[in-house]
Coordinates of N, CA, C and O and ligand atoms in Angstrom, one line a residue:
X38 N -13.1 60.5 -197.5 CA -11.7 60.2 -197.4 C -11.1 59.7 -198.7 O -11.7 59.0 -199.4
X39 N -9.8 60.0 -198.8 CA -9.1 59.6 -200.0 C -8.7 58.1 -199.8 O -8.6 57.7 -198.7
X40 N -8.4 57.4 -200.9 CA -7.9 56.1 -200.7 C -6.5 56.1 -200.0 O -5.8 57.1 -200.0
X41 N -6.1 54.9 -199.5 CA -4.9 54.9 -198.7 C -3.7 55.2 -199.6 O -2.7 55.8 -199.1
X42 N -3.7 54.7 -200.8 CA -2.6 55.0 -201.7 C -3.2 55.5 -203.0 O -4.3 55.1 -203.4
X43 N -2.5 56.4 -203.7 CA -2.9 56.9 -205.0 C -1.7 56.8 -206.0 O -0.6 56.7 -205.6
X44 N -2.0 57.0 -207.2 CA -1.0 57.2 -208.2 C -0.7 58.7 -208.4 O -1.6 59.4 -208.7
X45 N 0.5 59.1 -208.3 CA 0.8 60.5 -208.4 C 1.9 60.7 -209.4 O 2.4 59.7 -210.0
X46 N 2.3 62.0 -209.7 CA 1.8 63.2 -209.0 C 0.5 63.6 -209.5 O 0.2 63.5 -210.7
X47 N -0.3 64.2 -208.6 CA -1.6 64.7 -208.9 C -1.8 66.0 -208.2 O -1.2 66.3 -207.1
X48 N -2.6 66.9 -208.8 CA -2.9 68.2 -208.1 C -3.8 67.9 -206.8 O -4.4 66.8 -206.7
X49 N -3.8 68.8 -205.9 CA -4.5 68.5 -204.6 C -6.0 68.6 -204.6 O -6.6 69.4 -203.9
X50 N -6.6 67.7 -205.5 CA -8.1 67.8 -205.6 C -8.8 67.3 -204.4 O -10.0 67.5 -204.3
X51 N -8.1 66.6 -203.5 CA -8.8 66.1 -202.3 C -9.0 67.2 -201.3 O -9.7 66.9 -200.3
X52 N -8.4 68.4 -201.5 CA -8.6 69.4 -200.5 C -10.0 69.9 -200.4 O -10.8 69.9 -201.4
X53 N -10.4 70.2 -199.2 CA -11.8 70.7 -198.9 C -11.8 72.2 -198.8 O -10.8 72.9 -198.6
X54 N -13.0 72.8 -199.0 CA -13.2 74.2 -198.9 C -13.3 74.6 -197.4 O -13.0 75.8 -197.1
X55 N -13.7 73.7 -196.6 CA -13.7 74.0 -195.2 C -13.1 72.8 -194.4 O -13.0 71.7 -195.0
X56 N -12.9 72.9 -193.2 CA -12.2 71.9 -192.4 C -13.0 70.7 -192.2 O -14.2 70.8 -192.1
X57 N -12.4 69.5 -192.2 CA -10.9 69.3 -192.3 C -10.4 69.2 -193.7 O -11.1 69.2 -194.6
X58 N -9.1 69.3 -193.7 CA -8.3 69.1 -194.9 C -8.4 70.2 -195.9 O -8.8 70.1 -197.1
X59 N -8.1 71.4 -195.4 CA -8.0 72.6 -196.2 C -6.5 72.8 -196.5 O -5.6 72.6 -195.7
X60 N -6.2 73.3 -197.7 CA -4.8 73.5 -198.1 C -4.1 74.4 -197.2 O -2.9 74.2 -196.8
X61 N -4.7 75.5 -196.8 CA -4.0 76.5 -196.0 C -5.0 77.0 -194.9 O -6.0 77.6 -195.2
X62 N -4.7 76.7 -193.7 CA -5.5 77.0 -192.6 C -4.8 78.2 -191.8 O -3.7 78.1 -191.4
X63 N -5.6 79.3 -191.7 CA -5.2 80.4 -190.9 C -5.9 80.2 -189.5 O -7.1 80.2 -189.5
X64 N -5.1 80.1 -188.5 CA -5.7 79.8 -187.2 C -6.6 80.9 -186.8 O -7.7 80.7 -186.2
X65 N -6.3 82.2 -187.2 CA -7.2 83.3 -186.9 C -8.6 83.1 -187.5 O -9.6 83.5 -186.9
X66 N -8.6 82.5 -188.7 CA -9.9 82.2 -189.3 C -10.8 81.2 -188.5 O -12.0 81.4 -188.4
X67 N -10.1 80.2 -188.0 CA -10.8 79.2 -187.2 C -11.3 79.9 -186.0 O -12.5 79.7 -185.6
X68 N -10.5 80.6 -185.3 CA -10.9 81.3 -184.1 C -12.1 82.2 -184.3 O -13.1 82.2 -183.5
X69 N -12.1 82.9 -185.4 CA -13.2 83.8 -185.7 C -14.5 83.0 -185.9 O -15.6 83.6 -185.6
X70 N -14.5 81.8 -186.4 CA -15.7 81.0 -186.6 C -16.2 80.4 -185.3 O -17.3 80.0 -185.2
X71 N -15.3 80.1 -184.4 CA -15.5 79.2 -183.3 C -15.8 79.8 -181.9 O -16.3 79.2 -181.1
X72 N -15.4 81.1 -181.8 CA -15.5 81.6 -180.4 C -17.0 81.7 -179.9 O -17.9 81.7 -180.8
X73 N -17.2 81.7 -178.6 CA -16.3 81.7 -177.5 C -15.9 80.3 -177.1 O -16.5 79.3 -177.5
X74 N -14.7 80.1 -176.4 CA -14.3 78.8 -175.9 C -15.1 78.3 -174.8 O -15.8 79.1 -174.2
X75 N -15.1 77.0 -174.5 CA -14.2 76.0 -175.1 C -14.8 75.5 -176.4 O -16.0 75.4 -176.6
X76 N -13.9 75.1 -177.3 CA -14.3 74.5 -178.5 C -13.1 73.7 -179.1 O -11.9 73.8 -178.6
X77 N -13.4 72.8 -180.0 CA -12.4 72.1 -180.8 C -12.8 72.0 -182.2 O -14.0 71.9 -182.5
X78 N -11.8 72.0 -183.1 CA -12.1 71.9 -184.5 C -11.1 71.0 -185.2 O -9.9 71.2 -185.1
X79 N -11.7 69.9 -185.9 CA -10.8 69.0 -186.6 C -10.2 69.7 -187.8 O -11.0 70.2 -188.6
X80 N -8.9 69.8 -187.9 CA -8.2 70.5 -189.0 C -7.8 69.5 -190.1 O -7.9 69.9 -191.3
X81 N -7.2 68.4 -189.7 CA -6.8 67.4 -190.7 C -7.3 66.0 -190.2 O -7.2 65.7 -189.0
X82 N -7.8 65.3 -191.2 CA -8.3 63.9 -190.8 C -8.0 63.0 -192.0 O -8.5 63.3 -193.1
X83 N -7.3 62.0 -191.8 CA -7.2 60.9 -192.8 C -7.0 59.6 -192.1 O -7.3 59.5 -190.9
X84 N -6.5 58.6 -192.9 CA -6.5 57.2 -192.3 C -5.4 57.1 -191.2 O -5.5 56.2 -190.4
X85 N -4.5 58.0 -191.1 CA -3.4 57.9 -190.2 C -3.2 59.0 -189.2 O -2.4 58.9 -188.3
X86 N -4.0 60.1 -189.4 CA -3.7 61.2 -188.5 C -5.0 62.0 -188.3 O -5.9 62.1 -189.1
X87 N -5.1 62.5 -187.0 CA -6.3 63.3 -186.7 C -5.6 64.6 -186.0 O -5.0 64.4 -184.9
X88 N -5.8 65.7 -186.6 CA -5.2 66.9 -186.1 C -6.3 67.9 -185.7 O -7.2 68.2 -186.5
X89 N -6.3 68.3 -184.4 CA -7.4 69.1 -183.9 C -6.9 70.3 -183.2 O -6.0 70.3 -182.4
X90 N -7.6 71.5 -183.5 CA -7.3 72.7 -182.9 C -8.2 72.9 -181.7 O -9.5 72.7 -181.9
X91 N -7.7 73.1 -180.5 CA -8.5 73.1 -179.3 C -8.3 74.4 -178.5 O -7.1 74.7 -178.2
X92 N -9.4 75.0 -178.2 CA -9.3 76.3 -177.4 C -9.9 76.0 -176.0 O -11.0 75.4 -175.9
X93 N -9.2 76.5 -175.0 CA -9.7 76.4 -173.6 C -9.6 77.7 -173.0 O -8.6 78.4 -173.1
X94 N -10.6 78.1 -172.2 CA -10.6 79.4 -171.5 C -9.7 79.1 -170.2 O -9.4 78.0 -169.9
X95 N -9.3 80.2 -169.6 CA -8.5 80.1 -168.3 C -9.3 79.1 -167.4 O -10.5 79.3 -167.2
X96 N -8.6 78.2 -166.8 CA -9.2 77.2 -165.9 C -9.8 76.0 -166.6 O -10.2 75.0 -165.9
X97 N -10.0 76.1 -167.9 CA -10.6 75.0 -168.6 C -9.6 73.9 -169.0 O -8.4 74.1 -168.9
X98 N -10.1 72.8 -169.6 CA -9.1 71.8 -170.1 C -9.9 70.6 -170.6 O -11.0 70.7 -171.0
X99 N -9.2 69.5 -170.6 CA -9.8 68.3 -171.2 C -10.3 67.4 -170.1 O -10.2 67.6 -168.9
X100 N -11.0 66.3 -170.6 CA -11.3 65.2 -169.7 C -10.1 64.3 -169.6 O -9.6 63.8 -170.6
X101 N -9.6 64.0 -168.4 CA -8.4 63.1 -168.3 C -8.7 61.8 -169.0 O -9.7 61.2 -168.8
X102 N -7.7 61.3 -169.7 CA -7.8 60.0 -170.4 C -6.5 59.5 -170.9 O -5.5 60.2 -170.8
X103 N -6.5 58.3 -171.4 CA -5.3 57.7 -172.0 C -5.7 57.0 -173.3 O -6.8 56.8 -173.6
X104 N -4.7 56.7 -174.1 CA -4.9 56.0 -175.4 C -4.0 54.7 -175.3 O -2.9 54.7 -174.8
X105 N -4.5 53.7 -175.9 CA -3.9 52.4 -175.8 C -2.9 52.1 -177.0 O -2.0 51.4 -176.9
X106 N -3.1 52.8 -178.1 CA -2.4 52.4 -179.3 C -1.7 53.5 -180.1 O -1.3 53.3 -181.2
X107 N -1.6 54.7 -179.5 CA -0.8 55.7 -180.2 C -0.3 56.7 -179.1 O -0.9 56.9 -178.1
X108 N 0.9 57.2 -179.4 CA 1.4 58.4 -178.7 C 0.8 59.6 -179.2 O 0.4 59.7 -180.4
X109 N 0.6 60.6 -178.4 CA -0.1 61.8 -178.8 C 0.8 63.0 -178.5 O 1.7 63.0 -177.6
X110 N 0.7 64.0 -179.4 CA 1.6 65.2 -179.2 C 0.8 66.5 -179.6 O -0.2 66.4 -180.3
X111 N 1.3 67.6 -179.1 CA 0.6 68.9 -179.2 C 1.6 70.0 -179.5 O 2.7 69.9 -179.0
X112 N 1.1 71.0 -180.2 CA 1.9 72.2 -180.3 C 1.0 73.3 -179.6 O -0.2 73.5 -179.9
X113 N 1.6 74.0 -178.7 CA 0.9 75.1 -178.0 C 1.0 76.3 -178.9 O 2.1 76.8 -179.2
X114 N -0.2 76.9 -179.3 CA -0.2 78.0 -180.2 C -0.5 79.3 -179.4 O -0.3 80.4 -179.9
X115 N -1.0 79.2 -178.2 CA -1.3 80.4 -177.4 C -1.5 80.0 -176.0 O -2.0 78.8 -175.7
X116 N -1.2 80.8 -175.1 CA -1.5 80.6 -173.7 C -0.5 79.7 -172.9 O 0.6 79.5 -173.5
X117 N -0.9 79.3 -171.7 CA 0.0 78.5 -170.9 C -0.8 77.3 -170.5 O -1.9 77.4 -169.9
X118 N -0.4 76.1 -170.8 CA -1.1 74.9 -170.5 C -0.2 74.0 -169.6 O 1.0 74.0 -169.7
X119 N -0.9 73.2 -168.8 CA -0.2 72.2 -168.0 C -0.8 70.8 -168.2 O -2.0 70.6 -168.3
X120 N 0.1 69.9 -168.4 CA -0.2 68.5 -168.5 C 0.1 67.8 -167.2 O 1.3 67.8 -166.8
X121 N -0.9 67.2 -166.6 CA -0.6 66.3 -165.5 C -0.7 64.9 -166.0 O -1.7 64.5 -166.6
X122 N 0.4 64.1 -165.7 CA 0.5 62.8 -166.3 C 0.6 61.7 -165.2 O 1.0 62.0 -164.1
X123 N 0.2 60.5 -165.6 CA 0.3 59.4 -164.7 C 1.7 59.3 -164.1 O 2.7 59.4 -164.8
X124 N 1.8 59.1 -162.8 CA 3.1 58.9 -162.1 C 3.6 60.2 -161.5 O 4.7 60.1 -160.9
X125 N 2.9 61.3 -161.7 CA 3.3 62.5 -161.0 C 4.1 63.5 -161.8 O 4.4 64.6 -161.3
X126 N 4.3 63.2 -163.0 CA 5.0 64.2 -163.9 C 4.1 65.3 -164.3 O 2.9 65.1 -164.7
X127 N 4.6 66.6 -164.2 CA 3.8 67.7 -164.7 C 4.6 68.4 -165.8 O 5.8 68.7 -165.6
X128 N 4.0 68.8 -166.9 CA 4.7 69.6 -167.9 C 3.9 70.9 -168.1 O 2.7 70.8 -168.3
X129 N 4.6 72.0 -168.0 CA 4.0 73.3 -168.2 C 4.5 73.8 -169.5 O 5.8 73.9 -169.7
X130 N 3.7 74.2 -170.4 CA 4.1 74.6 -171.7 C 3.5 75.9 -172.2 O 2.3 76.2 -171.9
X131 N 4.3 76.7 -172.9 CA 3.8 77.9 -173.4 C 3.8 77.9 -175.0 O 4.2 77.0 -175.6
X132 N 3.3 79.0 -175.5 CA 3.3 79.2 -177.0 C 4.6 78.7 -177.6 O 5.6 79.0 -177.2
X133 N 4.4 78.0 -178.7 CA 5.5 77.4 -179.5 C 6.1 76.2 -178.9 O 7.1 75.6 -179.5
X134 N 5.7 75.7 -177.7 CA 6.2 74.5 -177.2 C 5.5 73.3 -177.7 O 4.4 73.4 -178.1
X135 N 6.2 72.2 -177.7 CA 5.7 70.9 -178.2 C 5.7 69.9 -177.0 O 6.7 69.8 -176.3
X136 N 4.6 69.2 -176.8 CA 4.5 68.3 -175.7 C 4.1 66.9 -176.3 O 3.2 66.8 -177.2
X137 N 4.8 65.9 -175.9 CA 4.6 64.5 -176.4 C 4.3 63.6 -175.2 O 4.9 63.7 -174.1
X138 N 3.2 62.8 -175.3 CA 2.9 61.9 -174.2 C 2.7 60.5 -174.8 O 2.0 60.3 -175.8
X139 N 3.4 59.5 -174.2 CA 3.3 58.1 -174.8 C 2.0 57.5 -174.5 O 1.2 57.8 -173.6
X140 N 1.7 56.5 -175.3 CA 0.5 55.7 -175.1 C 0.5 55.1 -173.7 O 1.5 54.8 -173.2
X141 N -0.8 55.0 -173.1 CA -0.9 54.4 -171.8 C -0.9 55.4 -170.7 O -1.2 55.1 -169.6
X142 N -0.4 56.6 -170.9 CA -0.3 57.7 -169.9 C -1.5 58.6 -169.9 O -1.9 59.2 -170.9
X143 N -2.2 58.7 -168.7 CA -3.3 59.6 -168.6 C -2.7 61.0 -168.7 O -1.7 61.4 -168.1
X144 N -3.4 61.8 -169.5 CA -3.1 63.2 -169.6 C -4.3 64.1 -169.3 O -5.3 64.0 -169.9
X145 N -4.0 64.9 -168.3 CA -5.0 65.9 -167.9 C -4.5 67.3 -168.2 O -3.4 67.7 -167.6
X146 N -5.1 67.9 -169.2 CA -4.5 69.2 -169.7 C -5.4 70.3 -169.2 O -6.6 70.3 -169.4
X147 N -4.7 71.3 -168.7 CA -5.4 72.5 -168.1 C -4.8 73.8 -168.6 O -3.6 73.9 -168.7
X148 N -5.6 74.8 -168.9 CA -5.2 76.1 -169.1 C -4.9 76.8 -167.8 O -5.8 77.1 -167.0
X149 N -3.6 76.9 -167.4 CA -3.3 77.5 -166.1 C -2.9 78.9 -166.2 O -2.4 79.5 -165.3
X150 N -3.1 79.5 -167.4 CA -2.8 81.0 -167.6 C -4.0 81.8 -167.4 O -5.1 81.4 -167.0
X151 N -3.9 83.1 -167.8 CA -5.0 84.0 -167.6 C -5.6 84.4 -169.0 O -6.6 85.1 -169.0
X152 N -5.1 83.8 -170.1 CA -5.6 84.1 -171.4 C -6.1 82.8 -172.0 O -5.9 81.7 -171.5
X153 N -6.8 82.9 -173.1 CA -7.2 81.8 -173.9 C -6.0 80.9 -174.3 O -4.9 81.5 -174.6
X154 N -6.2 79.6 -174.2 CA -5.1 78.7 -174.7 C -5.6 78.1 -176.0 O -6.7 77.8 -176.2
X155 N -4.6 77.8 -176.9 CA -4.8 77.1 -178.1 C -3.7 76.0 -178.2 O -2.6 76.3 -178.0
X156 N -4.2 74.8 -178.5 CA -3.2 73.8 -178.8 C -3.7 73.0 -180.0 O -4.9 72.8 -180.2
X157 N -2.7 72.6 -180.8 CA -2.9 71.7 -181.9 C -2.6 70.3 -181.5 O -1.4 70.0 -181.2
X158 N -3.6 69.4 -181.5 CA -3.4 68.1 -181.1 C -3.2 67.1 -182.2 O -4.0 67.2 -183.2
X159 N -2.2 66.2 -182.2 CA -2.0 65.3 -183.3 C -2.2 63.9 -182.7 O -1.5 63.4 -181.8
X160 N -3.2 63.2 -183.2 CA -3.5 61.8 -182.7 C -3.7 60.9 -184.0 O -3.6 61.4 -185.1
X161 N -4.0 59.7 -183.7 CA -4.2 58.7 -184.8 C -5.6 58.1 -184.7 O -6.1 57.8 -183.6
X162 N -6.3 58.0 -185.8 CA -7.6 57.3 -185.8 C -7.5 55.9 -185.4 O -6.5 55.2 -185.8
X163 N -8.6 55.3 -184.8 CA -9.8 56.0 -184.4 C -9.7 56.8 -183.1 O -10.7 57.3 -182.7
X164 N -8.5 56.9 -182.5 CA -8.3 57.7 -181.3 C -9.3 57.4 -180.2 O -10.0 58.3 -179.7
X165 N -9.4 56.1 -179.9 CA -10.2 55.7 -178.7 C -9.7 56.4 -177.4 O -8.5 56.4 -177.2
X166 N -10.7 57.0 -176.7 CA -10.3 57.6 -175.4 C -10.7 56.7 -174.3 O -11.9 56.2 -174.2
X167 N -9.8 56.4 -173.4 CA -10.1 55.7 -172.1 C -10.1 56.7 -171.0 O -9.1 57.1 -170.5
X168 N -11.3 57.2 -170.6 CA -11.4 58.2 -169.6 C -11.0 57.7 -168.3 O -11.4 56.5 -167.9
X169 N -10.3 58.5 -167.5 CA -9.8 58.0 -166.2 C -9.5 59.3 -165.4 O -9.1 60.3 -165.9
X170 N -9.8 59.2 -164.1 CA -9.5 60.4 -163.3 C -8.0 60.8 -163.4 O -7.2 59.9 -163.6
X171 N -7.8 62.1 -163.2 CA -6.4 62.5 -163.3 C -5.6 61.9 -162.2 O -6.0 61.8 -161.0
X172 N -4.4 61.3 -162.6 CA -3.6 60.6 -161.6 C -3.2 61.4 -160.4 O -2.9 61.0 -159.4
X173 N -3.0 62.7 -160.7 CA -2.5 63.6 -159.7 C -3.6 64.3 -158.9 O -3.5 64.4 -157.6
X174 N -4.5 64.9 -159.5 CA -5.5 65.8 -158.8 C -6.9 65.1 -158.6 O -7.7 65.6 -157.9
X175 N -7.1 63.9 -159.3 CA -8.3 63.2 -159.1 C -9.4 63.8 -160.0 O -10.5 63.2 -160.0
X176 N -9.2 64.8 -160.7 CA -10.2 65.5 -161.5 C -10.7 64.5 -162.5 O -10.0 63.7 -163.2
X177 N -12.1 64.5 -162.7 CA -12.7 63.4 -163.5 C -13.5 63.8 -164.6 O -14.0 63.0 -165.4
X178 N -13.7 65.1 -164.8 CA -14.6 65.5 -165.9 C -14.4 67.0 -166.2 O -14.2 67.8 -165.3
X179 N -14.5 67.3 -167.5 CA -14.5 68.7 -167.9 C -14.6 68.8 -169.4 O -14.4 67.8 -170.1
X180 N -15.0 69.9 -169.9 CA -14.8 70.2 -171.3 C -15.8 69.5 -172.3 O -16.7 68.8 -171.8
X181 N -15.6 69.8 -173.5 CA -16.4 69.2 -174.5 C -16.3 67.7 -174.6 O -15.3 67.1 -174.2
X182 N -17.3 67.0 -175.1 CA -17.4 65.5 -175.0 C -16.7 64.9 -176.2 O -16.4 63.7 -176.2
X183 N -16.4 65.6 -177.3 CA -15.8 65.0 -178.4 C -14.4 65.7 -178.7 O -14.3 66.9 -178.5
X184 N -13.5 64.9 -179.3 CA -12.2 65.5 -179.7 C -11.5 66.1 -178.6 O -10.8 67.1 -178.8
X185 N -11.6 65.6 -177.4 CA -10.9 66.2 -176.3 C -9.5 65.6 -176.2 O -9.1 65.0 -175.3
X186 N -8.7 65.9 -177.3 CA -7.4 65.3 -177.3 C -6.5 65.9 -176.3 O -5.4 65.4 -176.1
Ligands
ZN60 ZN1 -5.5 62.2 -175.6

């Protein structure tokens, strides 16, 4: 990791050859390395942000959880995803949509479409996960054990 502050301007010497922290990420290149789903790949990581590309097959999704100290948001890059949130709110989002969830709210994310879903998740380190059954459907477990943003 780079120091929290630096003296600039400087060329981007902190960039990596592979993820995380590549100057230019082509999502298609990540997909080619990672298939088949489900998978997640950390794309950007520093002291203040954790950005993860997450692929779920139809019917797949995350382990429902909440965060105590940061709001989380996502950009849907492919497919149709549904967020089930504490209190009964449901958000259904498609490619190019942005979803934001405040700290303290359980989010249960499911691929409710018929194709692969891709979402870019933006969180903050250390991104502690407090796993909790889905407030709406009671679902309690699914998907990969790490980086299930
Ligand atoms: Zn989360």
